[in-house]
Coordinates of C-alpha atoms in Angstrom, one line a residue:
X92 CA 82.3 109.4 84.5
X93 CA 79.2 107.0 84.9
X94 CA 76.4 107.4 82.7
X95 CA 73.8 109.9 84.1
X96 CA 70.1 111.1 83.1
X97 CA 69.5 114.2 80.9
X98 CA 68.3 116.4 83.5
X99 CA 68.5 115.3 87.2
X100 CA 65.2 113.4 88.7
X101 CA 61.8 116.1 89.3
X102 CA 60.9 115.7 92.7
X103 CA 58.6 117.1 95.5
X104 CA 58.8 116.9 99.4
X105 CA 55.0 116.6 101.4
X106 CA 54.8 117.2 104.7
X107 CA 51.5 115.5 106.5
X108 CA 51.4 116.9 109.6
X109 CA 50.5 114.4 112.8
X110 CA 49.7 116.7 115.5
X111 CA 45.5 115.5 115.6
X112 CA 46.4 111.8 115.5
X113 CA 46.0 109.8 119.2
X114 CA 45.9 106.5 119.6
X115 CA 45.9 103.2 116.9
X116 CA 45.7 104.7 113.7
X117 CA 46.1 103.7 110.2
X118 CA 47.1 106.0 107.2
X119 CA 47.1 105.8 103.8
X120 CA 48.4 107.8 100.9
X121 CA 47.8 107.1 97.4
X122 CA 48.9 108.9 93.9
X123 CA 47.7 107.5 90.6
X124 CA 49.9 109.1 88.0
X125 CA 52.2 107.4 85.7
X126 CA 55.0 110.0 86.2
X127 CA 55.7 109.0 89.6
X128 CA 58.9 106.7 89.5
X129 CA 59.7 106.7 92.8
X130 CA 58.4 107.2 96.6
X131 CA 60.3 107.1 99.6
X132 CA 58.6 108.1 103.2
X133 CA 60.4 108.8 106.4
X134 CA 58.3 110.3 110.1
X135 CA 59.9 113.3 112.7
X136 CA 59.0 113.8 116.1
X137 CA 58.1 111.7 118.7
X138 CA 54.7 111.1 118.0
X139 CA 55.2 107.6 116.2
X140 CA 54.8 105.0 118.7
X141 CA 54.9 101.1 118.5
X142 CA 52.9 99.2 115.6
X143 CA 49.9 98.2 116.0
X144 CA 49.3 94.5 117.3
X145 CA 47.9 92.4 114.5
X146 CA 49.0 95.6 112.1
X147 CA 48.0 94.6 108.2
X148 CA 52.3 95.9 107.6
X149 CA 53.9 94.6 110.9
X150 CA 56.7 96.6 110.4
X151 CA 54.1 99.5 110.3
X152 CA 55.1 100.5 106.7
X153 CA 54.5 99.1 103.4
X154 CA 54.5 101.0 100.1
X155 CA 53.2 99.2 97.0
X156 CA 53.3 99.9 93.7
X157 CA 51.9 99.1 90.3
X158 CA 55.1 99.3 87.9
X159 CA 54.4 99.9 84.0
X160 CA 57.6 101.1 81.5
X161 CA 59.9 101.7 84.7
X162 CA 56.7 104.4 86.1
X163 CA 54.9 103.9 89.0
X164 CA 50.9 103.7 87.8
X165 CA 50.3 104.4 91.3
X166 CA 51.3 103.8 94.8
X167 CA 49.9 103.7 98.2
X168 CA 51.3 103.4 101.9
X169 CA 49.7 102.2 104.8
X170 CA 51.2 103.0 108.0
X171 CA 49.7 101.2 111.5
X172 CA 51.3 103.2 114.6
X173 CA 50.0 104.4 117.9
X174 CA 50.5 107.3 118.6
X175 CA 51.3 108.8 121.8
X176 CA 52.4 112.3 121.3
X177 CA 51.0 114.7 118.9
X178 CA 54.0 116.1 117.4
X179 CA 55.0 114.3 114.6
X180 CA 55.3 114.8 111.2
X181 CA 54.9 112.2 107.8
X182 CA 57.4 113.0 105.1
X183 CA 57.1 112.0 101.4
X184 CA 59.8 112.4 98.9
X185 CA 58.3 111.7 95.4
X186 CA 60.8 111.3 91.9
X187 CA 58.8 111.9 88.8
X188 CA 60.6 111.5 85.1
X189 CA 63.0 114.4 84.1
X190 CA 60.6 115.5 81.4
X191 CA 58.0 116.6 84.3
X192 CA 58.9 120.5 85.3
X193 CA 56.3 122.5 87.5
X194 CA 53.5 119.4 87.3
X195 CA 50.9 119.2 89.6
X196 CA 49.5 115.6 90.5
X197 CA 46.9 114.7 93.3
X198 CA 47.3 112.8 96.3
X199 CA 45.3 111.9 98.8
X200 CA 46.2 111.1 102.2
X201 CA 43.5 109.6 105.2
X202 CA 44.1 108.5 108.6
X203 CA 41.6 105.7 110.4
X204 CA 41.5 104.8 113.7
X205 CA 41.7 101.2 114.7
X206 CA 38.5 100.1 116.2
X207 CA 36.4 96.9 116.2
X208 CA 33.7 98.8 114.2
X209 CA 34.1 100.6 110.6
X210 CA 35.3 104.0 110.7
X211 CA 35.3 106.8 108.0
X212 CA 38.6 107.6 107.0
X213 CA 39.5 111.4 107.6
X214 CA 41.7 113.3 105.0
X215 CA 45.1 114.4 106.9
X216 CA 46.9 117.7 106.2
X217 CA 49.4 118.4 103.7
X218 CA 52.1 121.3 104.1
X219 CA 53.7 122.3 100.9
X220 CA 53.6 124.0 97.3
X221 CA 50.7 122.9 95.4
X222 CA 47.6 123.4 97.8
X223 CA 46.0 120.4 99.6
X224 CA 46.4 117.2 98.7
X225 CA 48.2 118.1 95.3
X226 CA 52.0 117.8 94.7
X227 CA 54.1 120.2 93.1
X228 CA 57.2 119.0 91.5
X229 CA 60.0 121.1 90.0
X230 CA 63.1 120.6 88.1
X231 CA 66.4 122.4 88.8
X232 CA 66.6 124.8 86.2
X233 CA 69.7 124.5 83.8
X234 CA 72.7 127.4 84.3
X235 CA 75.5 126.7 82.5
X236 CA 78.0 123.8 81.1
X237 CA 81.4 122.6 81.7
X238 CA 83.4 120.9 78.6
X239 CA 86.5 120.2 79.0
X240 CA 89.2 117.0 78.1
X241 CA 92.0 116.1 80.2
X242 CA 94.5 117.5 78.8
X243 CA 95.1 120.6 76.7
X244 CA 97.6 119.1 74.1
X245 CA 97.3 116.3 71.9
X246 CA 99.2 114.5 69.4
X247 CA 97.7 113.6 66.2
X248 CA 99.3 110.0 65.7
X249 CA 96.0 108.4 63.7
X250 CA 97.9 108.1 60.5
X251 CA 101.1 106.4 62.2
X252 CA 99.1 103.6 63.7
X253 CA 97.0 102.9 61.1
X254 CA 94.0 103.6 64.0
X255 CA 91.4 105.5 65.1
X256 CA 92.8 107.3 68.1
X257 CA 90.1 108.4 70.5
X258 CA 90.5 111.8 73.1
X259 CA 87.5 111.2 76.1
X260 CA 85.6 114.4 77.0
X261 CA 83.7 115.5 79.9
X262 CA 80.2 117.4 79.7
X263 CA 78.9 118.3 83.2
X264 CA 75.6 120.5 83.7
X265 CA 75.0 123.1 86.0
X266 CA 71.9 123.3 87.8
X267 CA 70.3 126.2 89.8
X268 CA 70.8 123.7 93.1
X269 CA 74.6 123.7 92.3
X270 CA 74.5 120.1 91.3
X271 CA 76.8 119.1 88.6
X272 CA 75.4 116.0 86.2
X273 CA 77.2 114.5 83.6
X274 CA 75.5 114.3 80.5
X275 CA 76.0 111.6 77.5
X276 CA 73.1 112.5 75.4
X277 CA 71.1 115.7 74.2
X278 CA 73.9 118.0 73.2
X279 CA 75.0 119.0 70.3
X280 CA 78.8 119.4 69.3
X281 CA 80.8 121.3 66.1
X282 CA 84.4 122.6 65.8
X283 CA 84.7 126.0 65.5
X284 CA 87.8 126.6 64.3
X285 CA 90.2 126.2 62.9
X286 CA 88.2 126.3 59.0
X287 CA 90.1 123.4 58.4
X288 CA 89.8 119.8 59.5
X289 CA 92.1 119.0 62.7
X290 CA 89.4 117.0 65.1
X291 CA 86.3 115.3 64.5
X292 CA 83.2 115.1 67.1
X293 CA 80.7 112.1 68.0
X294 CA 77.3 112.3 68.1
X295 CA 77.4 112.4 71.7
X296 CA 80.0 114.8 72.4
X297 CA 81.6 112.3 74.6
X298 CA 84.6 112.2 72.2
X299 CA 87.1 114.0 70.3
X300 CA 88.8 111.8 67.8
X301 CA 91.3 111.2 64.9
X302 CA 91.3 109.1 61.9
X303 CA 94.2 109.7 59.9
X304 CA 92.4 111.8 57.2
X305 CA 93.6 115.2 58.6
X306 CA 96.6 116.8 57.1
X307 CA 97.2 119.3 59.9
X308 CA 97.4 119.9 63.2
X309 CA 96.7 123.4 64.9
X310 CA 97.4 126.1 67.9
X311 CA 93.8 126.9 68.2
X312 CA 91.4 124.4 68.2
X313 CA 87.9 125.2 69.4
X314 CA 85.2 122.7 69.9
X315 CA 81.9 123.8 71.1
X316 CA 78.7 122.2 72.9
X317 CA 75.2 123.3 72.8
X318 CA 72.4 122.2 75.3
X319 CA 69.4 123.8 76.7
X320 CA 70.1 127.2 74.9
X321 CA 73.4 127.3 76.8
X322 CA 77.1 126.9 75.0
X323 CA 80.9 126.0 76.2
X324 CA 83.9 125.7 74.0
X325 CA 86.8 123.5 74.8
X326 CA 90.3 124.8 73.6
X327 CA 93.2 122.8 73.1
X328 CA 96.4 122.2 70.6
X329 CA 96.9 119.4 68.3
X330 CA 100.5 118.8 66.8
X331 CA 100.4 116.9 64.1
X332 CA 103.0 113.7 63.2
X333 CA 105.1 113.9 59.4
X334 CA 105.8 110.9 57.7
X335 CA 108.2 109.2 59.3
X336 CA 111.4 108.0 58.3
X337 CA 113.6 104.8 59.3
X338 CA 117.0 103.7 59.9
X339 CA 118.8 100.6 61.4
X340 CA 121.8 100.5 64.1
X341 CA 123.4 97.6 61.8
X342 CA 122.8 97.6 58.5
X343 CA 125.4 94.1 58.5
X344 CA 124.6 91.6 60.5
X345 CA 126.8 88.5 60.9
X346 CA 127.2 85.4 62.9
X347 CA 129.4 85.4 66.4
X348 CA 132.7 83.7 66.4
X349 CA 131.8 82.3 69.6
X350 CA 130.8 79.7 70.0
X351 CA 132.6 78.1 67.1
X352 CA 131.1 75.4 64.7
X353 CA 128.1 75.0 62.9
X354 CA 125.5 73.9 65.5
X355 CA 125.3 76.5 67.7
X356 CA 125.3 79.8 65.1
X357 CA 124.5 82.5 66.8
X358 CA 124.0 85.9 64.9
X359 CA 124.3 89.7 66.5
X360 CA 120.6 91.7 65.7
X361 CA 119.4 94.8 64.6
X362 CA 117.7 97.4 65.7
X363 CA 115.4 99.6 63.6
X364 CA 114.6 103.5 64.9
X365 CA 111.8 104.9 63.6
X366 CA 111.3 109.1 64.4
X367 CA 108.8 111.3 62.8
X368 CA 108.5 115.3 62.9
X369 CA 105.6 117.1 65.4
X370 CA 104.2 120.1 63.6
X371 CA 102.4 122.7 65.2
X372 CA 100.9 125.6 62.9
X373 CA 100.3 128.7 64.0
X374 CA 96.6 129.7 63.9
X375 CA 97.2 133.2 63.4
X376 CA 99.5 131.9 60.2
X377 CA 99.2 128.5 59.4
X378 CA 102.8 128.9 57.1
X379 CA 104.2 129.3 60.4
X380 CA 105.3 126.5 62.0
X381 CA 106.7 125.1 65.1
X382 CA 108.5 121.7 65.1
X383 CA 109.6 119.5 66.9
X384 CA 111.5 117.0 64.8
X385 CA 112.8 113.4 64.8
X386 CA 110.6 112.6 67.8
X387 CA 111.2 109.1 68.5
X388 CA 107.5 107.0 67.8
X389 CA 109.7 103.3 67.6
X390 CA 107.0 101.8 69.8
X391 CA 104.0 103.5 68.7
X392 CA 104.5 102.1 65.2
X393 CA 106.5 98.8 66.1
X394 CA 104.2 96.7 65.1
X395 CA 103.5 97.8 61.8
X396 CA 106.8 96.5 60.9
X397 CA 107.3 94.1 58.0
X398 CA 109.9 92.1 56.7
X399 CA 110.2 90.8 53.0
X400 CA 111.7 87.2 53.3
X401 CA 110.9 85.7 56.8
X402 CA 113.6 83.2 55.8
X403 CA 116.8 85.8 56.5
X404 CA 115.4 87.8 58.8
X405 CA 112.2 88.0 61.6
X406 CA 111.1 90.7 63.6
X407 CA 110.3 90.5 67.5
X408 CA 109.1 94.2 67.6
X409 CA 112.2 96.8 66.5
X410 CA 114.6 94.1 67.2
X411 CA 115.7 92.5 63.9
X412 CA 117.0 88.9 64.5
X413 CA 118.8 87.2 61.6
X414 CA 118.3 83.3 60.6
X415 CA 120.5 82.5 57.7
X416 CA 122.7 84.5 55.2
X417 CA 120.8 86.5 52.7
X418 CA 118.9 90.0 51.9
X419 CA 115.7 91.3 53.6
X420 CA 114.1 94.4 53.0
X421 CA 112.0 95.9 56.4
X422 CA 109.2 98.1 55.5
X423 CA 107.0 100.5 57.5
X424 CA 103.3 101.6 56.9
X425 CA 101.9 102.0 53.2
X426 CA 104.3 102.7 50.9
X427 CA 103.5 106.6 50.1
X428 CA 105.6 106.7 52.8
X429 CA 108.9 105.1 51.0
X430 CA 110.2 103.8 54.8
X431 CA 112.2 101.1 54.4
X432 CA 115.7 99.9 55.2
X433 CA 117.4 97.3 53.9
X434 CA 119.8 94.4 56.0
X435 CA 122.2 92.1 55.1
X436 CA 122.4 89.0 57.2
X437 CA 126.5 87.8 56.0
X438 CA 127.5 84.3 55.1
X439 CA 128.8 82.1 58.3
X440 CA 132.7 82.8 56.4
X441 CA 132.6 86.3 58.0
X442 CA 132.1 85.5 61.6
X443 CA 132.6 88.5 63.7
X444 CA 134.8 88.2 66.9
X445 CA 133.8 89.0 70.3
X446 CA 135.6 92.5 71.8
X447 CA 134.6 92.9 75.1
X448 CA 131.7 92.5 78.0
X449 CA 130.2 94.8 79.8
X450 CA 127.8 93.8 83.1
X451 CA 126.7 97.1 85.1
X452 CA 124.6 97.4 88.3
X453 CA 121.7 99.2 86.7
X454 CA 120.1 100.6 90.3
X455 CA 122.3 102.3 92.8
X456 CA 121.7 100.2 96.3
X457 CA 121.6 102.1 100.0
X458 CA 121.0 101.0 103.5
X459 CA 118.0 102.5 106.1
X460 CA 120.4 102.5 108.8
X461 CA 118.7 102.6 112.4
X462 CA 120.9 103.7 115.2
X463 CA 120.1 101.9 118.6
X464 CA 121.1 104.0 122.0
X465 CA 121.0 108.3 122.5
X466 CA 124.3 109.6 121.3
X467 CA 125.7 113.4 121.0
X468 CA 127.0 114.6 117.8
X469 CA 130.5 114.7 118.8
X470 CA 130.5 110.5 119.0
X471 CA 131.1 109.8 115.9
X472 CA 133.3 106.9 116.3
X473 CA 130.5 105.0 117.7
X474 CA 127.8 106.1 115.5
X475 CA 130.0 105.3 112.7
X476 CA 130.4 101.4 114.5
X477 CA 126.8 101.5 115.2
X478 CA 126.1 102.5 111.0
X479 CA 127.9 100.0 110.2
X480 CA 126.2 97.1 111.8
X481 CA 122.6 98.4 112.0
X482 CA 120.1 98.7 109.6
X483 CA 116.2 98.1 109.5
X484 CA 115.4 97.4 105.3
X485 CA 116.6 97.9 101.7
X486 CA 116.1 101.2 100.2
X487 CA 116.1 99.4 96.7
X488 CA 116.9 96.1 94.9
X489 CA 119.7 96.2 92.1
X490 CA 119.1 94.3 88.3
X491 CA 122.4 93.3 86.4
X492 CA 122.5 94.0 82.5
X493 CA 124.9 93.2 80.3
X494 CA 126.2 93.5 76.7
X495 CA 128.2 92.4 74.3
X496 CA 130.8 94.7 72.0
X497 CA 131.7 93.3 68.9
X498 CA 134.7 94.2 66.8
X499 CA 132.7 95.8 64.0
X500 CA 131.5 98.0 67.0
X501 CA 128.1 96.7 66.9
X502 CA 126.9 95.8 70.4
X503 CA 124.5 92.8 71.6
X504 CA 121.9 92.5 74.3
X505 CA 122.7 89.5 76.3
X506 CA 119.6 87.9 77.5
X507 CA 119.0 87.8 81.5
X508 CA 118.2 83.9 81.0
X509 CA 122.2 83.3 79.8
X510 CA 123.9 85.2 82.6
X511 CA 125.5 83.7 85.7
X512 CA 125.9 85.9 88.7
X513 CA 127.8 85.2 92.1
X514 CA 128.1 87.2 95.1
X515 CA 132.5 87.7 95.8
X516 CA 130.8 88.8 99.6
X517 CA 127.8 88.1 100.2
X518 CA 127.5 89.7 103.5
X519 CA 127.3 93.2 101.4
X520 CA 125.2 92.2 98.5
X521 CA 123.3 88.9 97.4
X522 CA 121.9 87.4 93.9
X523 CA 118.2 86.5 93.6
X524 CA 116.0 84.9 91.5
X525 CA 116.6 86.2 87.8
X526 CA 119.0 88.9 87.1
X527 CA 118.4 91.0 90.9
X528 CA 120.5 91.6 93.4
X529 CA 119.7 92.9 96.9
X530 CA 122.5 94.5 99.5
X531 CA 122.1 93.4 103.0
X532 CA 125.2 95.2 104.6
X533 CA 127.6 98.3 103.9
X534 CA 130.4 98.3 101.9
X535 CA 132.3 98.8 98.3
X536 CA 134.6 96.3 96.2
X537 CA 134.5 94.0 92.8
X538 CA 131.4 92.0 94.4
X539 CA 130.0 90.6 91.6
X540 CA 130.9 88.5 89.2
X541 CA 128.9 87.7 85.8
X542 CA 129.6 85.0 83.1
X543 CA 127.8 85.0 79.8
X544 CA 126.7 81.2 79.0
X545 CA 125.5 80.5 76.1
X546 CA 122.4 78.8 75.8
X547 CA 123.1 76.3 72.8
X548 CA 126.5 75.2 73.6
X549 CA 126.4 75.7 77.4
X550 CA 129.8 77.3 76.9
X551 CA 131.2 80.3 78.9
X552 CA 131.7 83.2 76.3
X553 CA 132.3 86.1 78.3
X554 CA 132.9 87.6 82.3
X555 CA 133.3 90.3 84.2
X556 CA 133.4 91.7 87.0
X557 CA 131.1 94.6 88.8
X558 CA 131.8 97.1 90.8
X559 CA 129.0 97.1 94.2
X560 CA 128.9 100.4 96.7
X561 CA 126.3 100.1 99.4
X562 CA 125.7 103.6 101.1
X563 CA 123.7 103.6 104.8
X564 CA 121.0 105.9 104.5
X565 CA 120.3 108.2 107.9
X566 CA 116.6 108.7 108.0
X567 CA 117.6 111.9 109.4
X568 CA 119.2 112.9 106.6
X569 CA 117.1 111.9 103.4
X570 CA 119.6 113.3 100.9
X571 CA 122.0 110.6 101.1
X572 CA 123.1 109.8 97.5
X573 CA 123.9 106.8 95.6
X574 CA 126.8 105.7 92.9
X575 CA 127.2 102.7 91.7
X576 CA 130.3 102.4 88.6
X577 CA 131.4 99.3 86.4
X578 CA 134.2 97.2 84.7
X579 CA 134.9 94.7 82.2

């Protein structure tokens, strides 16, 4: 929500009525009081004829004003019309600060008719609150407020990332003319309950935030806002995240057997998990407890992974990826927390063979077919025909993954960068740029075939072959399903 004022703008509308005015005329208006900020002036009626020839303002209006601290000192208009009708109104809309409620300021308005002599100018009538000549401006009066966040659960993960972690809040105002304003400053915010500490408040009661310093979450949290004599409360449920705790997929991590020889080592990685426990205490009794445990927060903390000896091991996020033999401790947060696991990167002797590959169509692929010609429901030889040669677009591109299962029964993610892939018919499916495929006719078979090259000795490792099934798609008939299966 954009920043917004306090209180919305004071304002008044004048009405100057016309209806004695004939002829070239010229009026001003003038207001000297620094609470004006802003004027704007529009005319009814059909009264308003053509400016004046020669006019002072040849566009017949010009409003001036004498600026000081972002307030108008003063302002004055001079209008030069004829008029030819004497049904017209003048309109003046005037903005004064928000701190101006039920003020009364002057202002004066004249008319003068254009002649070659001087003339006396003659005070106009005003129609409005205040008496003539005097302005009355009010403020909206204040109702209610509306504090809310956008959403009604939160999870406490300050401590986990080592960061402040920051929940926006909205504050609108209600005003007696059913406007709604957004307010940033004046208010005054505390948490109710629970007695504890689960939340903490800015100054501005923009935010709710986390630190890390909180040792509990809570069912029942209530923050409330104060402004103008009015309150709201905001409820909402924190769950708070346990210490969490770390393991590895392979503790043993050795070099390939393919490819062989010392120049082109290539070792299988790791993977370390990191899942914490979500507690949510009852307010009614904190001792009870409802948890949900060994959430998964491996991206939420990833980078707070550290590694002991950069010389065996490195860490590209979770991934562990060895460099030479050796023993590397991984470590996560501070240690109060005591999460670590330990890997051991085995000397090039223990080489650990290749078992098998396995590519797989990851998105099933379908066919908008598109039917050209009227035909009955009993046809269904030639709508078949005509599905099977017609089609309008792709429902969906397809990506090829692929990895690699070694005979310790670890498993390797093969890289899109070191696979080959060919189309066996490429009137049903085609390879693009990368590791996507796109199907431009029906039909199912082995039409793919994927080879694993490795990058440093440009040797083929691995390949297989996928299994492709395009479906058509009637638009008619939007629940049309997909399957796509695979084989090594």
């Amino acid at each position: 929500l954009p920043l917004a004022p306090l209180f919305p703008s004071t304002q008044a509308q004048v009405v100057i009525s016309l209806q004695s005015l004939s002829g070239p005329v010229r009026i001003t208006c003038a207001v000297a009081d620094a609470r004006i900020t802003f004027v704007s002036v529009a005319w009814n009626g059909s009264g308003l004829g053509a400016p004046v020839a020669g006019a002072t303002a040849p566009s017949g209006l010009n409003i001036t004003s004498n600026e000081s601290g972002g307030s108008m000192a003063s302002f004055s208009l001079t209008l030069e019309r004829v008029w030819t009708a004497s049904d017209s109104t003048l309109l003046l809309l005037l903005l004064a600060g928000p701190d101006q409620v039920n003020a009364t300021i002057p202002l004066t308005c004249t008319y003068t008719a254009i002649a070659s002599g001087v003339t006396t100018p003659t005070t106009l009538p005003t129609i409005g609150r205040g008496g003539a000549s005097n302005v009355f401006l009010s403020s909206p009066i204040l109702r209610g407020l509306f504090f809310f966040t956008n959403t009604s659960e939160a999870v406490n993960t300050a401590a986990l990332v080592q960061r402040v972690q920051v929940l926006p809040t909205i504050l609108l105002a209600v005003f007696t003319n059913a406007s709604l304003v957004p307010l940033r400053q004046g208010a005054s915010c505390s948490v109710v309950a629970p007695a504890f500490r689960v939340v903490w408040t800015d100054t501005t009661c923009s935010t709710l935030f986390f630190n890390g310093s909180e040792s509990s979450g809570s069912s029942a949290v209530q923050v409330r806002v104060g402004l103008g004599g009015f309150t709201a409360d905001l409820f909402m449920r924190v769950w708070m995240a346990r210490t969490p705790r770390m393991s590895i997929d392979s503790p043993t991590l050795s070099a390939l057997a393919s490819p062989p020889g010392p120049a082109c080592v290539r070792y299988a990685r790791g993977r370390v998990t990191v899942v914490a426990d979500m507690d949510l205490p009852l307010v009614s009794n904190p001792a009870s407890i409802t948890r949900v445990a060994n959430v998964d927060v491996t991206r939420l903390v990833a980078s707070l992974l550290v590694t002991n000896d950069t010389n065996v091991v490195v860490l590209s996020g979770p991934s562990v990826v060895p460099l030479q033999p050796g023993t590397a401790a991984i470590r996560l947060g501070p240690p109060a927390w005591n999460a670590s696991v330990v890997v051991v990167v085995t000397p090039l002797t223990t080489r650990v063979a290749l078992a098998a590959f396995r590519p797989e169509l990851v998105t099933g692929l379908a066919l908008t077919l598109s039917p050209t010609g009227p035909f009955s429901v009993t046809d269904t030889a030639r709508l078949t025909v005509t599905f099977l040669r017609q089609f309008t677009s792709s429902t969906g591109t397809g990506v090829v993954v692929a990895e690699a299962l070694l005979a310790n029964g670890a498993t390797l993610a093969i890289p899109s960068s070191e696979l080959t892939i060919a189309s066996l018919n490429s009137s049903v499916i085609t390879v693009g740029p990368g590791a996507s495929v796109a199907a431009v006719g029906l039909g199912a078979g082995l039409y793919l075939n994927v080879t694993w090259v490795d990058a440093c000795s440009n040797t083929v490792l691995l390949s297989g072959l996928v299994s492709v099934t395009v479906v058509g798609l009637d638009p008619n008939r939007p629940t049309t399903s997909t399957t796509t299966t695979t084989t090594t």
